[in-house]
Structures are given as structure tokens and as C-alpha cells.
Short mmCIF file of C-alpha atoms in Angstrom, two decimals:
data_model
loop_
_atom_site.label_atom_id
_atom_site.label_comp_id
_atom_site.label_asym_id
_atom_site.label_seq_id
_atom_site.Cartn_x
_atom_site.Cartn_y
_atom_site.Cartn_z
CA MET A 12 -84.45 -16.18 -33.82
CA GLY A 13 -84.30 -19.65 -32.31
CA PHE A 14 -83.27 -20.53 -28.66
CA ARG A 15 -79.75 -21.45 -29.62
CA ALA A 16 -79.21 -18.21 -31.48
CA ARG A 17 -80.47 -16.16 -28.51
CA SER A 18 -78.18 -18.02 -26.09
CA LEU A 19 -75.15 -17.38 -28.23
CA ALA A 20 -76.07 -13.73 -28.49
CA LEU A 21 -76.40 -13.40 -24.70
CA LEU A 22 -73.08 -15.15 -24.20
CA ALA A 23 -71.42 -12.75 -26.60
CA VAL A 24 -72.91 -9.77 -24.76
CA ALA A 25 -71.77 -11.12 -21.34
CA THR A 26 -68.26 -11.74 -22.64
CA ALA A 27 -68.06 -8.22 -24.01
CA ALA A 28 -69.28 -6.82 -20.72
CA LEU A 29 -66.64 -8.73 -18.79
CA GLY A 30 -63.93 -7.49 -21.15
CA GLY A 31 -64.97 -3.93 -20.52
CA CYS A 32 -64.54 -4.38 -16.74
CA THR A 33 -60.79 -5.13 -16.90
CA ALA A 34 -59.14 -3.22 -13.98
CA VAL A 35 -56.76 -0.44 -14.90
CA SER A 36 -53.83 0.01 -12.48
CA ASP A 37 -53.78 3.34 -10.68
CA PRO A 38 -50.29 4.75 -11.03
CA ALA A 39 -50.55 6.18 -7.57
CA SER A 40 -51.52 2.82 -6.11
CA SER A 41 -48.40 1.17 -7.54
CA ALA A 42 -46.02 3.53 -5.74
CA PRO A 43 -44.31 1.90 -2.80
CA PRO A 44 -45.91 2.76 0.51
CA ALA A 45 -44.31 5.53 2.41
CA SER A 46 -41.93 4.26 5.03
CA THR A 47 -43.39 4.38 8.51
CA ALA A 48 -40.01 4.16 10.24
CA SER A 49 -39.53 7.23 12.38
CA SER A 50 -36.58 9.43 11.52
CA PRO A 51 -33.85 9.45 14.15
CA ALA A 52 -34.24 12.35 16.53
CA VAL A 53 -31.67 15.06 16.12
CA VAL A 54 -30.12 15.61 19.52
CA ASP A 55 -28.60 18.95 20.24
CA PRO A 56 -25.10 18.20 21.42
CA SER A 57 -24.75 19.53 24.92
CA PRO A 58 -21.71 21.68 25.47
CA SER A 59 -18.86 19.62 26.79
CA SER A 60 -18.65 20.10 30.50
CA SER A 61 -15.43 21.85 31.36
CA PRO A 62 -13.37 20.17 34.12
CA SER A 63 -14.04 21.48 37.57
CA PRO A 64 -11.23 23.71 38.71
CA SER A 65 -9.13 22.00 41.34
CA PRO A 66 -9.55 23.58 44.75
CA SER A 67 -6.85 26.08 45.42
CA MET A 68 -4.40 24.83 48.03
CA SER A 69 -3.89 27.19 50.90
CA PRO A 70 -0.22 27.73 51.62
CA THR A 71 0.98 26.02 54.78
CA PRO A 72 1.26 28.69 57.42
CA THR A 73 4.77 29.29 58.63
CA PRO A 74 4.96 28.58 62.34
CA THR A 75 5.58 31.69 64.36
CA PRO A 76 8.95 31.41 66.10
CA VAL A 77 8.84 31.39 69.87
CA THR A 78 9.85 34.78 71.22
CA ALA A 79 11.27 34.74 74.72
CA THR A 80 13.81 36.87 76.49
CA THR A 81 15.46 37.12 79.88
CA PRO A 82 13.02 38.85 82.25
CA ALA A 83 14.15 42.17 83.69
CA SER A 84 13.73 41.11 87.32
CA CYS A 85 13.40 38.06 89.56
CA GLU A 86 9.80 39.05 90.24
CA ALA A 87 9.09 38.93 86.50
CA LEU A 88 10.76 35.53 86.24
CA LEU A 89 9.07 33.91 89.23
CA PRO A 90 6.77 36.03 91.42
CA VAL A 91 7.47 35.58 95.13
CA ALA A 92 3.73 35.34 95.77
CA PHE A 93 3.61 32.31 93.48
CA VAL A 94 6.53 30.71 95.33
CA SER A 95 4.83 31.34 98.68
CA GLU A 96 1.53 29.92 97.48
CA THR A 97 3.21 26.81 96.08
CA GLU A 98 5.30 26.20 99.21
CA GLY A 99 2.42 26.96 101.56
CA GLU A 100 4.33 29.57 103.59
CA ALA A 101 5.74 33.05 103.17
CA TRP A 102 8.87 33.32 101.03
CA TYR A 103 11.00 36.37 100.22
CA ASP A 104 13.00 37.56 97.28
CA SER A 105 16.61 37.69 98.45
CA ALA A 106 18.85 40.58 97.49
CA GLN A 107 21.83 38.22 97.55
CA PRO A 108 21.75 35.96 94.50
CA VAL A 109 24.35 33.22 94.15
CA ASP A 110 26.85 33.45 91.30
CA ALA A 111 26.17 30.84 88.63
CA ALA A 112 29.80 29.77 88.41
CA SER A 113 29.66 28.41 91.94
CA SER A 114 26.18 26.87 91.85
CA LEU A 115 25.62 25.32 88.42
CA PRO A 116 26.42 21.61 88.26
CA GLY A 117 28.72 20.44 85.49
CA PRO A 118 31.26 22.18 83.25
CA SER A 119 28.93 22.40 80.23
CA ALA A 120 26.38 24.41 82.20
CA ARG A 121 29.01 26.73 83.66
CA GLU A 122 30.63 27.32 80.27
CA ALA A 123 27.25 28.17 78.71
CA ALA A 124 26.42 30.58 81.55
CA ALA A 125 29.80 32.30 81.16
CA VAL A 126 29.14 33.25 77.52
CA ALA A 127 25.43 34.15 77.87
CA ASP A 128 24.32 37.36 76.16
CA LYS A 129 22.07 38.20 79.13
CA ALA A 130 21.85 36.76 82.62
CA LEU A 131 19.56 37.06 85.62
CA ALA A 132 20.41 35.49 89.01
CA CYS A 133 17.81 35.11 91.77
CA ARG A 134 17.39 33.53 95.18
CA TRP A 135 14.24 33.09 97.25
CA TRP A 136 14.20 32.37 100.99
CA PRO A 137 11.47 30.93 103.21
CA GLU A 138 10.32 32.94 106.21
CA ARG A 139 12.68 31.03 108.44
CA ALA A 140 16.05 31.35 106.70
CA THR A 141 17.44 27.86 106.27
CA GLU A 142 19.23 25.86 103.61
CA ASN A 143 15.83 25.36 102.00
CA TYR A 144 16.32 28.21 99.51
CA LEU A 145 15.51 28.31 95.82
CA LEU A 146 18.02 29.43 93.21
CA GLY A 147 16.79 30.68 89.87
CA TYR A 148 18.64 31.81 86.75
CA ALA A 149 17.71 32.94 83.27
CA PHE A 150 20.37 33.06 80.56
CA GLU A 151 20.00 34.22 76.98
CA LEU A 152 22.15 32.00 74.73
CA ASP A 153 23.14 32.14 71.10
CA ALA A 154 21.98 29.25 68.91
CA GLY A 155 25.33 27.45 68.89
CA THR A 156 25.81 27.53 72.66
CA ARG A 157 22.23 26.42 73.23
CA ALA A 158 22.56 23.49 70.80
CA THR A 159 25.82 22.33 72.41
CA LEU A 160 24.36 22.46 75.92
CA VAL A 161 21.19 20.60 74.94
CA ARG A 162 23.26 17.92 73.20
CA ASP A 163 25.46 17.46 76.29
CA LEU A 164 22.40 17.17 78.53
CA GLU A 165 20.83 14.58 76.23
CA ARG A 166 24.00 12.48 76.46
CA ALA A 167 24.51 12.88 80.21
CA ALA A 168 23.40 9.84 82.20
CA SER A 169 22.57 11.96 85.24
CA TYR A 170 19.91 14.04 83.42
CA SER A 171 16.44 12.94 82.38
CA ASP A 172 14.03 14.50 79.90
CA VAL A 173 10.99 16.08 81.54
CA GLU A 174 7.87 17.74 80.17
CA ILE A 175 7.46 21.40 81.05
CA GLU A 176 4.52 23.26 79.53
CA GLY A 177 5.70 25.94 77.11
CA ALA A 178 9.32 24.75 77.03
CA ASP A 179 11.08 23.48 73.92
CA ALA A 180 13.13 21.04 76.00
CA ALA A 181 13.69 20.39 79.69
CA PHE A 182 15.96 18.20 81.83
CA SER A 183 16.15 17.36 85.51
CA ALA A 184 18.80 15.84 87.76
CA ALA A 185 18.87 14.86 91.41
CA GLY A 186 21.96 14.70 93.55
CA PRO A 187 23.55 15.79 96.80
CA ARG A 188 24.70 19.39 96.78
CA GLY A 189 26.45 20.16 100.07
CA GLU A 190 24.59 19.27 103.24
CA VAL A 191 21.19 19.31 101.53
CA ALA A 192 20.30 17.21 98.50
CA ARG A 193 19.28 19.64 95.79
CA ASN A 194 17.41 18.93 92.60
CA THR A 195 18.19 20.77 89.37
CA LEU A 196 15.83 21.56 86.53
CA TYR A 197 16.76 23.15 83.19
CA ALA A 198 14.13 24.48 80.79
CA PHE A 199 14.77 25.90 77.31
CA VAL A 200 12.33 28.25 75.60
CA GLY A 201 13.41 30.20 72.52
CA ASP A 202 16.86 31.64 73.28
CA VAL A 203 16.33 31.52 77.05
CA TRP A 204 17.75 28.86 79.34
CA ILE A 205 16.08 28.72 82.76
CA VAL A 206 17.77 27.06 85.74
CA LEU A 207 16.11 26.18 89.05
CA ILE A 208 18.00 24.54 91.93
CA ALA A 209 16.37 23.66 95.26
CA PRO A 210 15.82 20.84 97.73
CA ALA A 211 12.22 20.84 96.52
CA THR A 212 10.69 17.74 94.97
CA PRO A 213 10.85 17.38 91.17
CA ILE A 214 7.11 18.02 91.02
CA VAL A 215 7.41 21.34 92.85
CA LEU A 216 10.37 22.34 90.69
CA SER A 217 8.31 21.55 87.58
CA VAL A 218 5.56 23.89 88.83
CA PHE A 219 8.13 26.65 89.35
CA ALA A 220 9.66 25.96 85.92
CA GLU A 221 6.34 26.33 84.12
CA GLU A 222 5.78 29.69 85.80
CA ALA A 223 9.32 30.82 84.91
CA VAL A 224 8.85 29.75 81.27
CA ALA A 225 5.66 31.81 81.17
CA GLY A 226 7.63 34.76 82.57
CA ALA A 227 10.27 34.48 79.83
CA LEU A 228 7.58 34.31 77.15
CA ALA A 229 5.79 37.31 78.61
CA ALA A 230 9.06 39.25 78.60
CA GLY A 231 9.56 38.41 74.92
#
């Protein structure tokens, strides 16, 4: 065989070899690639939080009414030892109290004293008996009489509001009473109306009134 014939034969063999190497598609390789996107996480729904119970409101305590009553004796109302200590000299509990009708200033006070459910009249003397005595009264009034008297005292120009520890209301007045100028102090605690009349200063009368209010509360 000549050169040309051999070349053609080799070319034919090479062509056939190339035709036999044609790539065959792998069915698996043609499938779309698996998605790499991560699946959304499944979150367990947490139980809905129930509303917090509102704090229970404690009921407002009802204020305890003040319990006071007319003391059984002058010593229980205002101890003579306390009077002596305050005045700085010996005082005595007199056995001769003064009737309220003749000693209380003003018609409203006398009318209230006349209808009191209970009454206690006292008088204390210093060691040297003079006009410098102390009158003390405790009256137990009904609600209507008490309210009327307090209203009249609030409207009276001659009386002033004062602060007495333990008292619901208190009033004082100064004015001449006979030969000696006497001061008057009224204190109200519960149903009890306390009256003190003396030539003592308003400060001293206030000290006596606080002690008398304590006596009425202790008696209640």
C-alpha cells in the first residue's frame, strides 16, 4: 500500500476512535442539585404567659371611734398631785365644787351643761386659800347637743381654737370674771366636754386640759 493509502487508513481509524468516545450523559448528573437552603427551624410555641394577678387590695381599716366617758371622780379627771406639780406648790381637792349654772360663761354652755347625761364638778385650792382656785367640769353630751355647742363656739368672736393633745376640738377665752380675770378652756373628746376655769395662764390651762382629756379617755 502506498503512503497516501496508509494516511487515509490512519485518518479513518482516528475518526472512528473519536466517534466511539462520544460522552453519554449520566441521568443522575442531569438532576438538579439538591437545594442547600436550610429549612426554617420549627419553633415550639411557648405557652402564652397568663396575666399577672393584680395585687389584692387590702380593705381600708375603719378608724376606731374614740371612747371617752366622764371620770368617776375629780382625782380621776385631774389628779391633785399633777395640779400641785404644775403650779409648783401644794394644792388640794375641794369638797365644795361650784355649780356649773353659776360659773359657766355664756348661755350655750349653760344650756348644754343642763341637759348633760353625766356631769362631774370639781374645784382645786392652793395651800393658801385665795381666789386663785381652779374649776373643772366633765359633761357627757349627746351628739346633737355637742354639735350645737361646738358650732356656737366656732362662731363666737370671744373664743379661739386651740390645740389640745387627744382632743377632737378645743376652744379658749379670756375675760374678767369677778375680781380676778379668769381664763376658760373647753376640750371635746368623744362624747365628753371638759371645762377648766382659772386665773392661770392659757399655757397652764392647756397642760391641765391635756391631763383631763387623758383622764376621760382612760375612763372610757
